[in-house]
Amino acid sequence: MTARKKSFPRVPEVEYDAPPATPQPRSVADLLKQDFPILDWIVPDVIPDGCHLLVAAPKIGKSLLSLMLAIACAQGGEAFGSIKVSARPVLLMDLESGDRRLAKRLNDFGITTVPSTFQFHTDPGTALAVMREFMENHKGQSPLVILDTLSEVMGPKPRDLAPMLHEKRTLQPIQRLCADDPGASVLIVHHNRKDKTGDSVDSSSGTHGLTGAVDGIFVLERPDRQKPEANLIRNSRDIEDAVFGMTLKGVVWTFDGRSAGKARLAAEERAVRERLERQGKLGHKALELLKEHGPLTPAEMYELCNGEVKLQSVRNALARLAGRDLASKDPAGRYSAVYTPELGEFVELGNSANSGKQGVKARRVGARHKPSSAQKAGKRRE
């Protein structure tokens, strides 16, 4: 009797997918041959197309600026009081205001008729979905979305996610909407950080995940809320950085000089003037401190200033005083007041261009002052 062979079920052949091809680097020569869309502008020579942050402190006029820009772009009017812009579809997402406040602001601008492509939205919960649909409906028409403010759509951060990644993931879908439609733009209004670093890029509240995910950052800087003067600081990936001088007239932000070029010159002149004023104030304060506590080294005076100024600024102020014979420096590096003038008897301590004349004037003023006890003692020894 022949033994029956055991039969086993046939194992089906497994088809394996080919391993994915290893990504290869691309040729720089091919890159140089590519044609890219020409960079266009929301506001010529000021704000290019793309995804940008508009950063400012609360209640200094950033919402007025963004509303003014939305109106100008929707109507094809003038931005910043004088710069002609092209008409385009505009979606104003005023997420911190209701219908009543937005209507009042539009009335303040004297707006009575607008094109149908000028739309608004005020519900934070559906903001991103509405933005996406608006951009799709107006693809190829250079749509502009103004999102005011970013914090309304940020959402809570997951516990296991780093703050930088959370902010970056919030902005990436918005950035992608701009990248998928050349000419489309989003201006995102955001609050600044409370502690000032002196760097406009770092002025944005949050981490570098925000500033690194956008094409540009615009900082509205208004040093004195009681004064109408301000600067609009531009930091961009695609064009040169710039500072534009601005003035708030009623509810309208206008460029100083009524052009982008003249506004840049106005900002430079204002910066020089403010620097001279700061140097002059520091010079007066340095003389007061030398009178009360001298002789002092720059480091000792810096401590007395309680961190209000930088150490290098103190060094520069003392060097200017010594150069004008208002202070003397001993071999140990300590400064003493040569005399103690009353504040206001000489002007512009910060202006090095007139140091000679000011030094002469200061010496004349000093001659009318009563000599110090050390000077009297020196005369007695003579």
Coordinates of C-alpha atoms in Angstrom, one line a residue:
M1 CA 0.0 0.0 0.0
T2 CA 1.4 3.3 -1.1
A3 CA 1.5 6.0 1.5
R4 CA -0.5 9.1 0.5
K5 CA 1.6 12.3 0.3
K6 CA 0.5 15.1 2.5
S7 CA -0.7 18.1 0.5
F8 CA -0.1 21.6 1.8
P9 CA -2.0 24.7 0.8
R10 CA -0.3 26.7 -1.8
V11 CA 1.2 29.8 -0.5
P12 CA 0.4 32.7 -2.8
E13 CA 3.3 34.6 -4.1
V14 CA 3.8 38.0 -2.5
E15 CA 4.4 40.9 -4.8
Y16 CA 6.8 43.4 -3.3
D17 CA 6.7 47.0 -4.3
A18 CA 9.9 48.3 -5.6
P19 CA 11.8 50.4 -3.1
P20 CA 11.2 54.1 -3.6
A21 CA 13.9 55.8 -5.6
T22 CA 16.4 57.8 -3.6
P23 CA 15.9 61.5 -4.1
Q24 CA 18.7 63.0 -6.2
P25 CA 20.0 66.6 -6.0
R26 CA 19.1 68.9 -8.8
S27 CA 21.3 70.8 -11.1
V28 CA 22.0 74.5 -10.3
A29 CA 22.5 75.1 -14.0
D30 CA 18.9 73.9 -14.6
L31 CA 17.7 76.2 -11.7
L32 CA 19.3 79.2 -13.4
K33 CA 17.4 78.4 -16.6
Q34 CA 14.0 78.4 -14.9
D35 CA 11.5 81.3 -15.4
F36 CA 9.7 82.5 -12.3
P37 CA 6.7 84.8 -12.0
I38 CA 7.6 88.4 -11.7
L39 CA 7.3 89.7 -8.1
D40 CA 4.2 91.9 -7.9
W41 CA 3.1 94.3 -5.3
I42 CA 0.1 94.9 -3.0
V43 CA 1.4 98.4 -2.5
P44 CA 4.1 99.4 -5.1
D45 CA 7.6 99.6 -3.6
V46 CA 6.2 98.9 -0.1
I47 CA 4.4 95.6 0.3
P48 CA 5.0 92.8 -2.1
D49 CA 2.6 89.9 -2.8
G50 CA 2.9 86.9 -0.5
C51 CA 2.2 86.0 3.1
H52 CA 3.3 88.7 5.6
L53 CA 3.0 89.6 9.3
L54 CA 1.9 93.1 10.4
V55 CA 3.1 93.4 14.0
A56 CA 2.4 96.3 16.4
A57 CA 1.5 97.0 20.0
P58 CA -2.1 97.1 21.0
K59 CA -4.2 100.3 20.3
I60 CA -1.7 102.2 18.2
G61 CA -3.5 102.0 14.9
K62 CA -2.6 98.7 13.2
S63 CA -6.3 97.8 12.6
L64 CA -6.9 101.2 11.1
L65 CA -3.9 100.6 8.8
S66 CA -5.1 97.2 7.7
L67 CA -8.6 98.5 7.1
M68 CA -7.3 101.4 5.1
L69 CA -5.2 99.0 3.0
A70 CA -8.3 96.7 2.4
I71 CA -10.4 99.6 1.2
A72 CA -7.7 100.9 -1.1
C73 CA -7.1 97.5 -2.7
A74 CA -10.8 96.7 -3.0
Q75 CA -11.5 100.0 -4.8
G76 CA -8.2 100.4 -6.7
G77 CA -7.6 103.6 -4.9
E78 CA -4.6 105.1 -3.0
A79 CA -2.8 103.4 -0.1
F80 CA -1.1 105.5 2.6
G81 CA -2.6 108.6 1.2
S82 CA -0.9 108.8 -2.1
I83 CA 0.3 105.5 -3.6
K84 CA -2.0 104.1 -6.4
V85 CA -2.8 100.4 -6.0
S86 CA -4.5 97.9 -8.3
A87 CA -8.0 96.7 -7.6
R88 CA -8.3 93.1 -6.5
P89 CA -10.7 90.9 -4.5
V90 CA -10.3 91.5 -0.8
L91 CA -11.5 89.5 2.2
L92 CA -11.3 91.4 5.5
M93 CA -11.3 89.0 8.5
D94 CA -11.9 91.4 11.4
L95 CA -12.1 88.7 14.1
E96 CA -11.9 91.0 17.1
S97 CA -14.7 93.3 16.0
G98 CA -18.4 92.8 15.4
D99 CA -20.5 94.1 12.6
R100 CA -21.3 97.3 14.5
R101 CA -17.7 98.4 15.1
L102 CA -16.6 97.5 11.6
A103 CA -19.5 99.5 10.1
K104 CA -18.6 102.5 12.2
R105 CA -15.0 102.3 11.0
L106 CA -16.1 102.1 7.4
N107 CA -18.4 105.1 8.0
D108 CA -15.4 107.0 9.5
F109 CA -13.6 106.5 6.3
G110 CA -16.5 107.8 4.3
I111 CA -17.2 104.5 2.6
T112 CA -20.7 104.3 1.0
T113 CA -20.2 102.1 -2.1
V114 CA -17.8 99.2 -2.6
P115 CA -17.4 96.4 -5.2
S116 CA -19.0 93.0 -4.6
T117 CA -15.5 91.5 -4.4
F118 CA -14.9 93.3 -1.1
Q119 CA -16.1 90.9 1.5
F120 CA -15.7 90.5 5.3
H121 CA -15.9 87.8 8.0
T122 CA -16.0 88.0 11.8
D123 CA -16.3 84.5 13.1
P124 CA -13.0 83.0 14.3
G125 CA -14.2 79.4 14.4
T126 CA -14.8 79.3 10.6
A127 CA -12.1 81.8 9.6
L128 CA -9.6 79.4 8.0
A129 CA -12.3 77.6 6.0
V130 CA -13.8 80.8 4.7
M131 CA -10.3 82.0 3.8
R132 CA -9.6 78.8 1.8
E133 CA -12.9 79.1 -0.1
F134 CA -12.4 82.8 -0.9
M135 CA -8.9 82.1 -2.2
E136 CA -10.2 79.2 -4.4
N137 CA -13.1 81.2 -5.8
H138 CA -10.7 84.1 -6.8
K139 CA -7.7 82.0 -7.9
G140 CA -5.7 83.9 -10.6
Q141 CA -7.2 87.3 -9.6
S142 CA -4.5 88.2 -7.0
P143 CA -6.8 88.0 -4.0
L144 CA -5.9 89.7 -0.8
V145 CA -6.9 88.4 2.7
I146 CA -6.3 90.5 5.8
L147 CA -6.5 88.3 9.0
D148 CA -6.9 90.5 12.1
T149 CA -5.7 88.9 14.4
L150 CA -3.6 85.7 14.3
S151 CA -4.3 84.9 18.0
E152 CA -8.0 84.4 17.1
V153 CA -7.2 81.4 14.9
M154 CA -4.1 80.0 16.6
G155 CA -6.0 77.6 18.9
P156 CA -4.6 75.9 22.0
K157 CA -1.2 74.3 21.9
P158 CA -1.1 70.5 22.4
R159 CA 0.8 69.5 25.5
D160 CA 3.3 67.4 23.5
L161 CA 4.0 69.9 20.8
A162 CA 6.8 72.6 21.0
P163 CA 5.5 76.2 20.8
M164 CA 7.6 76.8 17.6
L165 CA 6.1 73.8 15.8
H166 CA 2.6 74.8 16.9
E167 CA 2.9 78.3 15.5
K168 CA 4.6 77.0 12.3
R169 CA 1.8 74.5 11.7
T170 CA -0.8 77.2 12.2
L171 CA 0.8 79.4 9.5
Q172 CA 1.8 76.6 7.0
P173 CA -1.7 76.1 5.5
I174 CA -2.0 79.9 5.0
Q175 CA 1.4 80.2 3.4
R176 CA 0.5 77.3 1.1
L177 CA -2.6 79.1 -0.2
C178 CA -0.3 81.9 -1.3
A179 CA 2.3 79.6 -2.8
D180 CA -0.3 77.7 -4.8
D181 CA -1.6 80.9 -6.5
P182 CA 1.1 83.3 -7.5
G183 CA -0.2 86.8 -6.8
A184 CA -2.4 85.8 -3.9
S185 CA -1.5 87.5 -0.6
V186 CA -2.4 87.3 3.1
L187 CA -1.6 90.0 5.6
I188 CA -1.7 88.6 9.1
V189 CA -2.1 91.2 11.9
H190 CA -0.3 90.2 15.1
H191 CA 0.6 91.6 18.5
N192 CA 4.2 92.5 19.4
R193 CA 6.1 91.2 22.4
K194 CA 6.1 93.2 25.6
D195 CA 9.9 93.1 26.1
K196 CA 11.7 95.1 23.4
T197 CA 14.9 93.5 21.9
G198 CA 15.8 96.3 19.5
D199 CA 15.4 93.9 16.5
S200 CA 12.3 94.4 14.5
V201 CA 12.2 90.7 13.5
D202 CA 12.1 89.7 17.1
S203 CA 9.4 92.2 18.0
S204 CA 6.7 89.7 17.1
S205 CA 5.0 87.9 20.0
G206 CA 5.8 84.2 20.0
T207 CA 8.7 82.2 18.7
H208 CA 10.7 82.2 15.5
G209 CA 8.3 79.7 14.2
L210 CA 6.0 82.6 13.2
T211 CA 8.6 84.9 11.6
G212 CA 10.3 82.0 9.8
A213 CA 7.1 80.8 8.2
V214 CA 6.2 84.0 6.4
D215 CA 7.6 85.9 3.4
G216 CA 8.0 89.2 5.2
I217 CA 7.4 91.1 8.5
F218 CA 6.1 94.6 8.8
V219 CA 6.4 96.3 12.1
L220 CA 4.3 99.4 12.9
E221 CA 6.4 101.3 15.5
R222 CA 4.9 104.3 17.3
P223 CA 7.2 105.4 20.1
D224 CA 4.8 107.9 21.6
R225 CA 1.0 107.1 21.6
Q226 CA 0.3 110.8 22.1
K227 CA 2.0 111.8 18.9
P228 CA 0.9 110.9 15.3
E229 CA 4.4 110.0 14.0
A230 CA 5.3 106.4 13.4
N231 CA 7.5 104.1 11.3
L232 CA 6.6 101.1 9.2
I233 CA 9.6 98.7 9.2
R234 CA 9.9 96.2 6.4
N235 CA 11.9 92.9 6.7
S236 CA 11.4 90.7 3.6
R237 CA 12.9 87.6 2.1
D238 CA 12.6 88.8 -1.4
I239 CA 13.3 92.6 -1.4
E240 CA 15.5 94.9 0.6
D241 CA 14.6 96.0 4.1
A242 CA 13.3 99.5 4.6
V243 CA 11.8 101.9 7.1
F244 CA 9.0 104.3 6.0
G245 CA 8.0 107.4 8.0
M246 CA 4.3 107.7 8.6
T247 CA 1.8 110.1 10.2
L248 CA -1.7 109.3 11.5
K249 CA -4.1 112.0 10.4
G250 CA -7.5 111.4 12.0
V251 CA -8.2 107.8 11.0
V252 CA -5.8 107.7 8.0
W253 CA -2.2 106.7 7.9
T254 CA -0.2 108.7 5.3
F255 CA 3.4 108.4 4.2
D256 CA 5.5 111.4 5.0
G257 CA 6.4 113.1 1.7
R258 CA 3.5 111.3 -0.1
S259 CA 5.7 108.7 -1.7
A260 CA 7.6 105.5 -0.7
G261 CA 11.0 107.1 -1.4
K262 CA 10.4 110.3 0.5
A263 CA 8.9 108.3 3.4
R264 CA 12.2 106.4 3.6
L265 CA 14.1 109.6 3.8
A266 CA 11.7 111.0 6.4
A267 CA 12.3 107.9 8.6
E268 CA 16.1 108.3 8.3
E269 CA 15.9 112.0 9.3
R270 CA 13.6 111.2 12.2
A271 CA 16.0 108.5 13.4
V272 CA 18.9 110.9 13.4
R273 CA 16.9 113.5 15.2
E274 CA 15.8 111.1 17.9
R275 CA 19.3 109.7 18.3
L276 CA 20.7 113.2 18.9
E277 CA 17.9 113.9 21.4
R278 CA 18.7 110.7 23.3
Q279 CA 22.4 111.5 23.3
G280 CA 21.7 115.0 24.6
K281 CA 19.6 113.7 27.4
L282 CA 22.1 111.1 28.4
G283 CA 24.9 113.8 28.4
H284 CA 22.9 115.9 30.8
K285 CA 22.2 112.9 33.0
A286 CA 25.9 111.8 32.9
L287 CA 26.9 115.3 34.2
E288 CA 24.4 115.1 37.0
L289 CA 25.7 111.7 38.1
L290 CA 29.3 112.9 37.9
K291 CA 28.4 115.9 40.1
E292 CA 26.6 113.7 42.7
H293 CA 28.7 110.5 42.7
G294 CA 31.9 111.2 40.7
P295 CA 34.5 110.2 40.0
L296 CA 32.9 107.2 38.2
T297 CA 33.9 104.6 35.7
P298 CA 31.6 103.9 32.8
A299 CA 30.5 100.6 34.5
E300 CA 29.7 102.4 37.7
M301 CA 27.6 105.0 35.9
Y302 CA 25.9 102.2 34.0
E303 CA 24.8 100.7 37.3
L304 CA 23.4 104.0 38.4
C305 CA 21.4 104.2 35.3
N306 CA 19.5 101.1 36.3
G307 CA 19.7 99.5 32.9
E308 CA 17.8 102.4 31.2
V309 CA 20.7 102.7 28.6
K310 CA 23.3 100.4 27.2
L311 CA 26.8 100.3 28.6
Q312 CA 28.3 101.4 25.3
S313 CA 26.0 104.4 25.2
V314 CA 27.4 105.4 28.6
R315 CA 30.9 105.0 27.4
N316 CA 30.2 107.1 24.3
A317 CA 28.4 109.9 26.4
L318 CA 31.4 110.1 28.8
A319 CA 33.8 110.2 25.9
R320 CA 31.9 113.1 24.3
L321 CA 31.8 115.0 27.6
A322 CA 35.6 114.6 28.0
G323 CA 36.1 115.7 24.4
R324 CA 34.3 118.9 25.1
D325 CA 36.1 119.6 28.3
L326 CA 33.0 119.0 30.4
A327 CA 34.6 116.0 32.1
S328 CA 38.1 114.7 32.8
K329 CA 39.4 111.2 32.8
D330 CA 42.0 110.0 35.3
P331 CA 44.6 107.2 34.6
A332 CA 42.3 104.7 36.3
G333 CA 39.6 105.3 33.8
R334 CA 37.3 107.3 36.1
Y335 CA 35.5 110.4 35.0
S336 CA 34.9 113.6 37.0
A337 CA 32.9 116.7 36.1
V338 CA 35.1 119.6 35.2
Y339 CA 32.3 121.9 36.4
T340 CA 28.6 121.5 37.1
P341 CA 26.5 123.6 34.6
E342 CA 22.8 124.0 35.1
L343 CA 20.7 122.0 32.8
G344 CA 19.7 123.8 29.7
E345 CA 22.6 126.2 29.5
F346 CA 24.1 124.4 26.6
V347 CA 22.3 122.4 23.9
E348 CA 22.5 119.2 21.9
L349 CA 25.2 117.4 23.8
G350 CA 24.6 114.6 21.3
N351 CA 25.6 116.5 18.2
S352 CA 29.3 115.7 17.6
A353 CA 29.4 117.9 14.5
N354 CA 29.2 121.1 16.7
S355 CA 31.3 119.8 19.6
G356 CA 33.8 122.6 19.2
K357 CA 31.3 125.4 19.5
Q358 CA 29.4 123.7 22.3
G359 CA 32.6 123.1 24.2
V360 CA 33.5 126.8 24.0
K361 CA 29.9 127.7 25.0
A362 CA 30.1 125.3 27.9
R363 CA 33.4 126.7 29.1
R364 CA 32.0 130.2 29.0
V365 CA 29.0 129.0 31.0
G366 CA 31.3 127.3 33.4
A367 CA 33.3 130.4 34.0
R368 CA 30.3 132.1 35.5
H369 CA 29.8 129.3 37.9
K370 CA 31.0 129.3 41.4
P371 CA 34.3 127.3 41.6
S372 CA 34.2 124.0 43.4
S373 CA 35.9 123.3 46.8
A374 CA 38.7 121.4 45.1
Q375 CA 39.3 124.3 42.8
K376 CA 39.5 126.7 45.8
A377 CA 41.9 124.4 47.6
G378 CA 44.1 124.3 44.5
K379 CA 44.2 128.1 44.3
R380 CA 45.2 128.3 48.0
R381 CA 48.1 125.9 47.5
E382 CA 49.3 128.1 44.6

